[in-house]
Backbone as CSV, one residue per row, in Angstrom:
resi,resn,N_x,N_y,N_z,CA_x,CA_y,CA_z,C_x,C_y,C_z
1,MET,0.886,-1.231,-0.033,-0.032,0.012,-0.075,0.812,1.223,0.015
2,LYS,0.642,2.305,-0.753,1.198,3.605,-0.658,0.601,4.506,-0.060
3,ARG,1.220,5.408,0.741,0.658,6.494,1.445,1.046,7.891,0.822
4,GLY,0.296,8.776,1.271,0.702,9.998,0.573,0.953,11.218,1.547
5,LYS,1.521,10.939,2.765,1.718,12.081,3.670,3.104,12.715,3.214
6,GLY,3.009,13.920,3.134,4.135,14.959,3.006,4.454,14.914,1.291
7,GLU,3.623,14.310,0.579,4.166,14.227,-0.855,3.787,15.447,-1.539
8,LYS,4.363,15.955,-2.584,4.019,16.938,-3.377,3.694,16.518,-4.809
9,LYS,2.831,17.129,-5.457,2.262,16.678,-6.831,3.575,16.762,-7.710
10,GLY,3.842,15.711,-8.641,4.876,15.896,-9.499,5.472,14.244,-9.575
11,THR,6.311,14.367,-10.604,7.210,13.046,-10.826,8.456,12.875,-10.032
12,LYS,8.803,11.596,-9.818,10.018,11.441,-8.774,11.256,11.984,-9.668
13,SER,12.168,12.534,-9.161,13.280,13.059,-10.010,14.338,12.185,-9.737
14,ARG,14.799,11.692,-10.853,16.056,10.635,-10.844,16.914,10.986,-12.098
15,ASP,17.116,12.201,-12.299,17.603,12.631,-13.539,19.396,12.467,-13.613
16,GLY,19.875,12.244,-12.447,21.277,12.028,-12.286,22.069,13.332,-12.452
17,SER,21.437,14.396,-12.197,22.137,15.670,-12.394,23.164,16.080,-11.167
18,GLY,22.822,15.233,-10.104,23.733,15.695,-8.902,24.873,14.726,-8.664
19,GLN,25.708,14.928,-7.791,26.856,14.076,-7.547,26.823,13.942,-6.038
20,VAL,27.385,12.813,-5.473,27.538,12.790,-4.069,28.911,13.525,-3.582
21,VAL,28.678,14.387,-2.698,29.754,15.233,-2.260,30.896,14.602,-1.766
22,PRO,32.048,15.101,-1.803,33.453,14.414,-1.303,33.184,14.211,0.181
23,LEU,33.860,13.076,0.509,33.730,12.500,1.684,34.307,13.609,2.842
24,THR,35.314,14.247,2.381,36.102,15.198,3.423,35.396,16.693,3.141
25,GLU,34.623,16.930,2.391,33.884,18.249,2.142,32.575,18.238,1.921
26,PRO,31.908,18.096,3.010,30.292,18.174,3.037,29.895,19.457,2.634
27,VAL,28.962,19.715,1.704,28.366,20.868,1.195,27.118,21.113,1.689
28,VAL,26.845,22.423,2.238,25.601,22.814,2.722,24.757,23.223,1.545
29,ILE,23.710,22.373,1.312,22.671,22.723,0.031,21.237,22.852,0.791
30,PRO,20.369,23.792,0.307,19.131,23.987,0.936,18.126,22.771,0.647
31,THR,17.788,22.158,1.841,16.882,20.968,1.681,15.694,21.425,1.125
32,ALA,15.264,22.553,0.891,14.023,22.806,0.259,13.933,22.743,-1.265
33,THR,15.224,22.512,-2.010,15.531,22.402,-3.244,15.044,20.845,-3.465
34,VAL,14.039,20.627,-4.436,13.766,19.309,-4.701,14.958,18.655,-5.615
35,GLY,15.337,17.374,-5.258,16.418,16.783,-6.251,17.228,16.104,-5.561
36,THR,17.922,15.112,-6.296,18.736,14.216,-5.700,20.108,14.918,-5.089
37,ARG,20.534,15.919,-5.734,21.835,16.604,-4.980,21.421,17.249,-3.796
38,SER,20.227,17.769,-3.610,19.863,18.517,-2.382,19.672,17.559,-1.245
39,TRP,19.164,16.212,-1.689,18.816,15.190,-0.838,20.209,14.710,-0.076
40,ILE,21.306,14.335,-0.863,22.568,14.018,-0.506,23.315,14.915,0.423
41,GLY,23.223,16.357,-0.203,24.060,17.357,0.500,23.478,17.660,1.763
42,GLY,22.104,17.691,1.844,21.334,18.098,3.012,21.860,17.182,4.157
43,LEU,21.645,15.748,3.853,21.882,14.598,4.530,23.258,14.686,5.319
44,PHE,24.183,14.951,4.441,25.589,14.925,5.138,25.754,15.877,6.063
45,THR,25.115,16.982,5.726,25.472,18.243,6.750,24.410,18.055,8.074
46,ARG,23.521,17.151,7.936,22.570,17.121,9.082,23.054,16.105,10.024
47,SER,24.072,15.212,9.446,24.692,14.192,10.310,26.034,14.543,10.920
48,SER,26.377,15.718,11.339,27.516,16.123,11.855,27.933,15.533,13.100
49,ARG,29.201,15.322,13.331,29.743,14.655,14.635,29.618,15.529,15.858
50,ARG,29.114,14.639,16.938,28.844,15.346,18.086,30.283,15.523,18.919
51,GLN,30.269,16.628,19.680,31.505,17.005,20.432,31.451,16.217,21.854
52,ASP,32.041,15.054,21.758,32.180,14.328,22.992,33.379,14.704,23.820
53,LYS,33.561,14.556,24.960,34.770,14.817,25.671,35.649,13.651,25.595
54,PHE,36.728,13.858,25.063,37.698,12.643,24.738,38.399,12.173,25.929
55,VAL,38.301,10.880,26.103,39.161,10.240,27.198,40.193,9.347,26.448
56,ASP,41.452,9.616,26.733,42.299,8.577,25.897,42.243,7.303,26.349
57,TYR,42.596,6.302,25.512,42.490,4.921,25.718,43.379,4.104,24.869
58,THR,43.794,2.861,25.292,44.589,2.171,24.663,44.047,1.042,23.948
59,LEU,44.542,0.927,22.555,43.943,-0.168,21.747,44.717,-1.574,21.931
60,SER,44.115,-2.566,22.050,44.620,-3.805,21.966,45.360,-4.160,20.590
61,PRO,46.144,-5.053,20.577,46.889,-5.215,19.218,45.836,-5.636,18.110
62,LEU,44.917,-6.565,18.545,43.824,-7.025,17.641,43.091,-5.768,17.060
63,GLN,42.746,-4.966,17.985,41.761,-3.761,17.852,42.655,-2.884,16.908
64,GLU,43.772,-2.705,17.026,44.778,-1.717,16.336,44.727,-2.368,14.839
65,GLU,45.018,-3.502,14.788,45.261,-4.245,13.387,43.765,-4.058,12.601
66,ARG,42.720,-4.381,13.202,41.669,-4.528,12.779,40.995,-2.925,12.211
67,LEU,41.253,-2.011,13.122,40.903,-0.709,12.644,41.723,-0.055,11.519
68,GLN,42.914,-0.489,11.613,43.746,-0.168,10.521,43.485,-0.553,9.455
69,ARG,42.880,-2.013,9.302,42.365,-2.562,8.077,40.959,-1.828,7.484
70,LEU,40.325,-1.520,8.499,39.019,-0.776,8.380,39.512,0.730,7.624
71,GLN,40.097,1.408,8.357,40.520,2.679,7.853,41.181,2.613,6.554
72,ASP,41.884,1.444,6.215,42.518,1.394,4.821,41.416,1.312,3.876
73,ARG,40.138,0.542,4.110,39.260,0.524,3.273,38.494,1.728,2.919
74,LEU,38.429,2.720,3.837,37.902,4.145,3.697,38.679,4.785,2.548
75,LEU,39.930,4.364,2.420,40.727,5.227,1.464,40.661,4.912,-0.092
76,VAL,39.974,3.643,-0.187,39.938,3.103,-1.417,38.896,3.837,-2.229
77,PRO,39.059,4.541,-3.338,37.970,5.243,-4.334,37.451,4.056,-4.874
78,PHE,36.136,4.402,-5.517,35.562,3.485,-6.655,36.225,3.984,-7.914
79,ASP,36.759,2.869,-8.595,37.373,3.011,-9.837,36.740,2.422,-10.890
80,GLU,35.896,3.104,-11.631,35.301,2.594,-12.799,35.905,1.806,-13.887
81,THR,37.375,2.022,-13.866,38.131,1.383,-14.816,38.693,0.193,-14.230
82,SER,38.538,-0.297,-13.090,39.112,-1.371,-12.272,38.433,-2.410,-12.650
83,PRO,38.949,-3.630,-13.255,38.134,-4.788,-13.465,37.348,-5.502,-12.166
84,ASP,38.269,-5.232,-11.243,37.660,-5.911,-9.812,36.524,-4.952,-9.540
85,HIS,36.566,-3.759,-9.613,35.424,-2.910,-9.154,34.165,-2.947,-10.203
86,GLN,34.564,-3.348,-11.371,33.420,-3.525,-12.391,32.615,-4.703,-12.030
87,GLU,33.464,-5.835,-11.865,32.852,-7.121,-11.393,32.007,-7.073,-10.090
88,SER,32.465,-6.300,-9.201,31.724,-6.195,-7.893,30.269,-5.475,-8.134
89,LEU,30.249,-4.499,-9.022,29.179,-3.658,-9.294,28.308,-4.730,-9.980
90,LYS,28.787,-5.584,-11.013,27.814,-6.506,-11.718,27.347,-7.482,-10.679
91,SER,28.231,-7.881,-9.779,27.741,-8.868,-8.784,26.494,-8.156,-8.009
92,LEU,26.597,-7.013,-7.522,25.509,-6.332,-6.951,24.173,-6.506,-7.682
93,TRP,24.224,-6.036,-9.081,23.109,-6.244,-9.857,22.546,-7.723,-9.914
94,ASN,23.392,-8.571,-10.047,23.250,-9.877,-10.233,22.388,-10.680,-8.747
95,VAL,22.856,-10.224,-7.759,22.255,-10.539,-6.588,20.827,-9.935,-6.284
96,ALA,20.809,-8.596,-6.766,19.565,-7.862,-6.817,18.654,-8.352,-7.751
97,PHE,19.072,-8.651,-8.962,17.865,-8.867,-9.865,18.461,-10.040,-10.545
98,PRO,18.699,-11.236,-10.031,19.139,-12.382,-10.718,18.526,-12.881,-12.112
99,ASN,17.194,-12.436,-12.262,16.431,-12.787,-13.436,16.440,-11.921,-14.569
100,VAL,17.471,-10.754,-14.400,17.420,-9.704,-15.349,18.750,-9.247,-15.699
101,ASN,18.960,-9.591,-16.993,20.081,-9.356,-17.589,20.528,-7.891,-17.602
102,LEU,21.903,-7.547,-17.218,22.238,-6.245,-17.200,22.872,-5.892,-18.395
103,THR,22.466,-4.876,-19.104,22.831,-4.555,-20.568,24.317,-3.732,-20.470
104,GLY,24.630,-3.284,-19.488,25.966,-2.631,-19.475,26.401,-1.880,-18.090
105,LEU,27.409,-1.487,-17.935,27.815,-0.681,-16.860,27.201,0.776,-16.654
106,VAL,26.864,1.286,-17.790,26.151,2.549,-17.937,24.860,2.205,-18.568
107,THR,23.718,2.182,-17.895,22.694,1.952,-18.545,21.479,2.569,-17.582
108,GLU,20.197,2.804,-18.219,19.170,3.444,-17.448,18.643,2.292,-16.459
109,GLN,18.984,1.044,-16.538,18.623,0.002,-15.661,18.990,0.256,-14.212
110,TRP,19.972,1.013,-13.919,20.594,1.203,-12.667,19.661,2.003,-11.875
111,LYS,18.899,2.724,-12.605,17.866,3.739,-11.576,16.804,2.683,-11.112
112,GLU,16.763,1.558,-11.422,15.662,0.728,-10.733,16.012,0.203,-9.438
113,MET,17.460,0.437,-9.297,17.970,0.030,-8.006,18.065,1.236,-6.936
114,GLY,17.890,2.413,-7.499,17.923,3.493,-6.901,19.173,4.282,-6.883
115,TRP,19.938,4.332,-8.057,21.018,5.074,-8.210,20.533,6.199,-8.871
116,GLN,21.418,7.422,-8.919,20.952,8.673,-9.429,20.750,8.854,-10.878
117,GLY,21.467,8.202,-11.574,21.415,8.185,-12.984,22.028,6.735,-13.568
118,PRO,22.328,6.647,-14.846,22.717,5.528,-15.687,24.021,5.061,-15.284
119,ASN,24.818,5.859,-14.498,26.072,5.485,-14.276,26.344,5.448,-12.750
120,PRO,26.092,4.314,-11.959,26.229,4.266,-10.508,27.756,4.805,-10.020
121,SER,28.849,4.758,-10.884,30.024,5.159,-10.426,30.217,6.519,-9.992
122,THR,29.473,7.288,-10.338,29.358,8.859,-9.974,28.923,8.911,-8.520
123,ASP,27.953,8.115,-8.057,27.439,8.157,-6.664,28.519,7.702,-5.701
124,PHE,29.417,6.730,-5.987,30.298,6.185,-5.136,31.347,7.524,-4.634
125,ARG,31.460,8.528,-5.397,32.538,9.604,-5.095,32.329,10.081,-3.512
126,GLY,31.037,9.869,-3.020,30.786,10.266,-1.638,31.395,9.377,-0.595
127,CYS,31.803,8.209,-0.994,32.169,7.278,-0.004,33.243,6.272,-0.330
128,GLY,33.304,6.262,-1.619,34.347,5.311,-2.229,34.045,3.910,-2.271
129,PHE,34.858,2.990,-2.485,34.324,1.402,-2.760,33.785,0.840,-1.607
130,ILE,34.026,1.290,-0.333,33.466,0.735,0.922,31.866,0.680,0.788
131,GLY,31.529,1.840,0.213,29.976,1.692,0.023,29.410,0.749,-0.819
132,LEU,30.166,0.279,-2.058,29.659,-1.052,-2.682,29.986,-2.259,-1.813
133,GLU,30.873,-2.272,-1.348,31.454,-3.442,-0.358,30.240,-3.504,0.712
134,ASN,29.759,-2.464,1.216,28.576,-2.704,2.283,27.400,-3.122,1.601
135,LEU,26.978,-2.684,0.433,25.891,-3.237,-0.165,25.960,-4.682,-0.506
136,LEU,27.046,-5.121,-1.205,27.417,-6.377,-1.548,27.466,-7.402,-0.244
137,PHE,27.879,-6.863,1.011,27.901,-7.638,2.223,26.622,-7.952,2.497
138,SER,25.790,-6.838,2.514,24.341,-6.967,2.981,23.548,-8.186,1.963
139,ALA,23.794,-8.016,0.840,23.050,-8.804,-0.121,23.361,-10.233,0.191
140,ARG,24.787,-10.556,0.548,25.127,-12.014,0.648,25.018,-12.504,2.134
141,ALA,25.320,-11.468,3.022,25.087,-11.979,4.356,23.705,-12.173,4.938
142,TYR,22.812,-11.256,4.424,21.414,-11.161,4.930,20.605,-10.829,3.590
143,PRO,20.265,-11.951,2.776,19.752,-11.621,1.353,18.257,-11.543,1.718
144,VAL,17.684,-12.025,2.630,15.962,-11.867,2.973,15.837,-10.299,3.267
145,CYS,16.728,-9.946,4.221,16.503,-8.544,4.493,16.925,-7.479,3.562
146,PHE,17.994,-7.813,2.659,18.286,-7.120,1.612,17.334,-6.943,0.571
147,ARG,16.665,-7.911,0.104,15.511,-7.813,-0.920,14.267,-7.303,-0.305
148,ARG,14.128,-7.226,1.055,12.889,-6.704,1.533,13.014,-5.114,1.298
149,LEU,14.354,-4.651,1.884,14.665,-3.178,1.813,14.660,-2.798,0.173
150,LEU,15.323,-3.690,-0.457,15.432,-3.262,-1.891,14.020,-2.880,-2.497
151,LEU,13.218,-4.004,-2.296,11.940,-3.925,-2.960,10.903,-3.197,-2.335
152,LYS,11.095,-2.720,-1.096,10.282,-1.989,-0.241,8.864,-2.893,0.179
153,GLN,9.290,-4.056,0.630,8.098,-5.286,0.705,7.354,-5.295,1.911
154,ARG,7.992,-4.229,3.032,7.148,-4.210,4.069,6.568,-2.930,4.479
155,GLY,5.361,-2.627,5.103,4.845,-1.387,5.608,3.981,-0.724,4.690
156,ASP,3.540,0.244,5.112,2.632,1.294,4.538,3.747,2.378,3.864
157,ARG,4.068,2.053,2.532,5.049,2.823,1.945,4.658,4.190,1.232
158,ALA,5.438,5.258,1.232,5.216,6.507,0.840,5.252,6.381,-0.731
159,LYS,4.358,7.367,-1.197,4.330,7.517,-2.667,5.669,7.839,-3.392
160,TRP,6.403,8.622,-2.549,7.698,9.227,-2.866,8.905,8.630,-2.127
161,GLU,9.243,7.309,-2.403,10.240,6.555,-1.530,11.531,6.995,-1.593
162,TYR,12.359,6.552,-0.854,13.869,6.922,-0.717,14.550,5.921,-1.625
163,PRO,15.490,6.463,-2.504,16.211,5.640,-3.424,16.891,4.655,-2.853
164,PHE,16.883,3.272,-2.913,17.614,2.298,-2.201,19.083,2.564,-2.221
165,ALA,19.640,2.278,-3.424,21.161,2.459,-3.472,21.872,3.729,-2.954
166,VAL,21.186,4.911,-3.207,21.730,6.175,-2.751,21.607,6.245,-1.264
167,ALA,20.467,5.673,-0.779,20.320,5.706,0.647,21.473,4.773,1.297
168,GLY,21.563,3.849,0.646,22.827,2.779,1.268,24.152,3.383,1.078
169,ILE,24.580,4.148,0.252,25.629,5.129,0.353,25.715,6.272,1.407
170,ASN,24.667,6.716,1.613,24.408,7.764,2.806,24.452,7.107,4.033
171,ILE,24.137,5.788,4.346,24.158,5.187,5.466,25.654,4.733,5.702
172,SER,26.415,4.325,4.765,27.726,4.152,4.811,28.540,5.423,5.428
173,PHE,28.303,6.551,4.845,28.805,7.802,5.272,28.498,8.150,6.759
174,MET,27.042,7.989,6.950,26.795,8.413,8.292,27.533,7.590,9.292
175,LEU,27.757,6.277,9.237,28.439,5.402,10.033,29.927,5.729,10.248
176,ILE,30.480,6.103,9.042,31.913,6.441,9.054,32.119,7.927,10.119
177,GLN,30.923,8.711,9.784,30.966,10.056,10.815,30.915,9.703,12.007
178,MET,29.811,8.891,12.284,29.217,8.672,13.682,30.422,7.950,14.610
179,LEU,31.071,6.962,13.946,32.098,6.220,14.583,33.583,6.924,14.506
180,ASP,33.472,8.117,13.923,34.734,9.028,13.700,35.819,8.077,13.121
181,LEU,35.805,7.327,12.269,36.704,6.321,11.497,37.781,7.014,10.980
182,GLN,37.483,8.215,10.555,38.560,9.080,9.729,39.621,9.751,10.479
183,ASN,39.438,9.536,11.892,40.386,10.125,12.802,41.448,9.115,13.172
184,THR,42.804,9.573,12.841,43.844,8.824,13.082,44.619,9.100,14.324
185,PRO,45.110,8.215,15.225,45.033,6.810,14.875,43.783,6.066,15.248
186,LYS,43.009,6.679,15.997,41.884,5.876,16.639,40.662,7.101,16.725
187,PRO,39.649,6.717,16.797,38.225,7.431,17.088,38.410,8.105,18.396
188,LYS,37.862,9.254,18.445,37.966,10.209,19.731,36.317,10.415,20.224
189,CYS,35.463,9.664,19.685,34.078,10.041,20.086,33.666,8.533,20.949
190,VAL,32.789,8.677,21.854,32.215,7.467,22.547,31.711,6.405,21.657
191,PRO,30.720,6.491,20.722,30.350,5.686,19.856,31.586,4.995,19.146
192,GLY,32.556,5.580,18.632,33.710,5.000,18.013,34.396,4.074,18.973
193,MET,34.625,4.527,20.116,35.400,3.774,21.189,34.679,2.588,21.559
194,ASN,33.421,2.897,21.578,32.471,1.495,21.887,32.409,0.313,20.940
195,PHE,32.590,0.924,19.629,32.623,0.030,18.558,33.583,-0.743,18.459
196,LEU,34.886,-0.078,18.963,36.092,-0.955,18.832,36.079,-2.147,19.500
197,LYS,35.186,-2.354,20.692,35.234,-3.443,21.364,34.575,-4.576,20.465
198,LEU,33.568,-4.066,19.729,32.824,-4.997,18.701,33.606,-5.486,17.668
199,LEU,34.573,-4.546,17.308,35.515,-4.793,16.175,36.314,-6.041,16.374
200,GLU,36.888,-5.952,17.803,37.585,-6.904,18.379,37.267,-8.361,18.377
201,GLU,35.799,-8.317,18.602,35.185,-9.491,18.497,34.833,-10.064,17.243
202,ASP,34.482,-9.178,16.177,34.115,-9.673,14.905,34.700,-8.535,13.809
203,GLU,35.763,-9.129,13.025,36.347,-8.445,12.029,35.300,-7.730,11.081
204,ASN,34.219,-8.304,10.741,32.982,-7.794,10.083,31.813,-6.833,10.729
205,ALA,32.339,-6.447,11.883,31.508,-5.765,12.780,30.837,-4.535,11.955
206,PHE,31.848,-3.536,11.240,31.520,-2.473,10.824,30.429,-2.956,9.626
207,ASP,30.565,-3.929,8.657,29.556,-4.389,7.659,28.100,-4.836,8.235
208,VAL,28.393,-5.559,9.361,27.126,-5.881,10.110,26.292,-4.851,10.517
209,LEU,27.027,-3.753,11.171,26.533,-2.518,11.678,25.940,-1.862,10.540
210,TYR,26.457,-1.860,9.435,25.823,-1.231,8.281,24.411,-1.867,7.932
211,CYS,24.486,-3.303,7.899,23.245,-3.863,7.546,22.102,-3.458,8.673
212,ILE,22.489,-3.657,9.941,21.453,-3.274,11.048,21.110,-1.510,10.880
213,ALA,21.927,-0.687,10.428,21.485,0.629,10.418,20.469,0.803,9.045
214,PHE,20.876,0.066,7.910,19.888,0.069,7.035,18.557,-0.486,7.317
215,ALA,18.311,-1.481,8.035,17.150,-2.174,8.537,16.550,-1.193,9.305
216,MET,17.121,-0.334,10.389,16.752,0.429,11.242,16.144,1.590,10.614
217,THR,16.923,2.106,9.626,16.397,3.207,8.788,15.220,3.113,8.074
218,ASP,15.006,1.971,7.563,13.750,1.542,7.053,12.738,1.519,7.963
219,ALA,12.928,1.099,9.347,11.994,0.859,10.160,11.531,2.344,10.633
220,GLN,12.570,3.353,10.922,12.329,4.589,11.070,11.483,5.209,10.306
221,TRP,11.793,5.023,8.811,11.138,5.573,8.021,9.716,5.278,8.116
222,LEU,9.275,3.984,8.394,7.783,3.587,8.290,7.208,4.151,9.717
223,ALA,8.047,3.802,10.633,7.305,4.590,11.915,7.039,5.935,12.056
224,MET,7.808,6.914,11.175,7.763,8.356,11.162,6.583,8.704,10.090
225,HIS,6.322,7.654,9.295,5.451,7.900,8.173,6.056,9.112,7.224
226,ALA,7.404,8.851,6.958,8.226,9.782,6.318,8.116,9.799,4.887
227,SER,8.655,10.827,4.117,8.571,10.950,2.630,9.812,11.377,2.146
228,TYR,10.108,11.435,0.949,11.316,11.808,0.410,12.238,12.667,1.131
229,MET,11.607,14.181,1.250,12.190,15.203,1.746,12.506,15.202,3.212
230,GLU,11.994,14.202,4.129,12.131,13.884,5.367,13.267,12.908,5.780
231,PHE,14.174,12.339,4.579,15.122,11.440,5.154,16.057,11.776,5.977
232,ASN,16.515,13.036,5.836,17.411,13.596,6.746,16.899,13.278,8.232
233,GLU,15.713,13.593,8.496,15.232,13.445,10.003,15.372,11.884,10.308
234,VAL,14.915,11.095,9.402,14.701,9.508,9.571,16.365,9.045,9.706
235,LEU,17.166,9.643,8.984,18.621,9.137,9.176,19.339,9.639,10.586
236,GLN,18.850,10.784,10.864,19.400,11.236,12.315,18.830,10.556,13.367
237,ALA,17.652,10.082,13.304,16.825,9.161,14.212,17.418,7.974,14.430
238,THR,17.836,7.413,13.260,18.747,6.132,13.303,20.111,6.340,13.836
239,ARG,20.752,7.482,13.625,21.967,7.760,14.313,21.887,7.849,15.664
240,ASN,20.945,8.615,16.304,20.706,8.499,17.613,20.420,7.214,18.230
241,GLN,19.619,6.429,17.680,19.411,5.154,18.130,20.467,4.325,18.151
242,LEU,21.156,4.173,17.223,22.473,3.393,17.268,23.533,3.954,18.203
243,GLU,23.639,5.065,18.341,24.545,5.637,19.540,24.144,5.220,20.837
244,ARG,22.942,5.164,21.098,22.206,4.672,22.349,22.479,3.256,22.597
245,GLU,22.147,2.355,21.668,22.534,0.986,21.715,23.854,0.584,21.857
246,LEU,24.781,1.457,21.216,26.369,1.095,21.292,26.828,1.516,22.762
247,SER,25.967,2.301,23.520,26.497,2.894,24.817,25.739,1.924,25.907
248,LEU,25.071,0.865,25.672,24.550,-0.134,26.834,25.718,-0.851,27.278
249,ASP,25.400,-1.203,28.604,26.600,-1.920,29.294,26.977,-3.281,28.778
250,ASP,25.709,-3.894,28.497,25.801,-5.205,28.087,26.066,-5.719,26.675
251,ILE,26.735,-4.795,26.048,26.822,-4.959,24.557,28.443,-5.320,24.421
252,HIS,28.532,-6.631,24.030,30.042,-7.143,23.892,30.145,-7.499,22.503
253,ARG,29.096,-8.059,21.683,29.313,-8.437,20.422,28.346,-7.700,19.605
254,ILE,28.661,-7.487,18.407,27.596,-6.876,17.522,26.238,-7.434,17.440
255,GLN,26.360,-8.859,17.629,24.925,-9.608,17.807,24.267,-9.165,19.151
256,ASP,24.624,-8.487,20.039,24.208,-7.994,21.324,23.330,-6.676,21.097
257,LEU,23.620,-5.994,19.868,22.428,-4.846,19.878,21.297,-5.232,19.758
258,PRO,20.394,-4.463,20.533,18.911,-4.942,20.347,18.319,-4.699,18.776
259,ALA,19.024,-3.775,17.962,18.408,-3.861,16.570,18.839,-4.955,15.722
260,TYR,19.826,-5.651,16.179,20.256,-6.822,15.547,19.027,-7.589,14.996
261,ASN,18.235,-7.865,15.704,16.899,-8.675,15.338,16.149,-8.054,14.151
262,LEU,16.483,-6.864,13.744,15.725,-6.366,12.557,16.213,-7.116,11.448
263,LEU,17.360,-7.689,11.380,17.811,-8.370,10.207,17.047,-9.536,9.881
264,PHE,16.278,-10.042,10.685,15.498,-11.273,10.615,14.092,-11.277,10.731
265,GLN,13.598,-9.968,10.724,12.176,-9.790,10.735,11.498,-9.878,9.339
């Protein structure tokens, strides 16, 4: 069922005119402007890092190793000329639409997955190859949840829905900010410090947290009866909830997060 709260008359804009802003240079764009560029730019500026009082701490050798590996992943840009990156992109299409033949790496078909335009490589400029890795991990590790989110199979959906793939890139970016992963040699915020405990227990903790965050974002979207222009508020609500869950005393593994169960609903 489609709902109409907050919708404006008109057609959904997916003209591919915008680009994801660079990871280190968020741009303030008025959210009143309808279009993909304003949606992404507005989202990045709304999810700014909180100023937590920093208390120094020591990393275990395993934490240090796994954090470094994760931070190295953040530095890898998406390269549309790389055969490995091309194959990963094709793999994403194949797991998303196994019965539909992809006609090329640049094709209008990509819009069906929620990319801004016919060339998804332009969207990865906001967060690099890790954005694609997160989407692929979600599809392979939690295929039922992935397809539910991709196809918007649950709940009273808005007439003007969020685009799946671009939302995934934004969620990756939000987590990187929330956990302060770009700060070297280690995060200085409380959520990031708490996350390192989970990373020590599971090297895939960031990817699993991404899957949880995507499922939580969709649940928040439905609970708030949100529409396209309200996605900023939805993602901020998701971030707030994740920060609360990461601060719970009895969280020792990524599977201990209360929202982990969302992956199996």
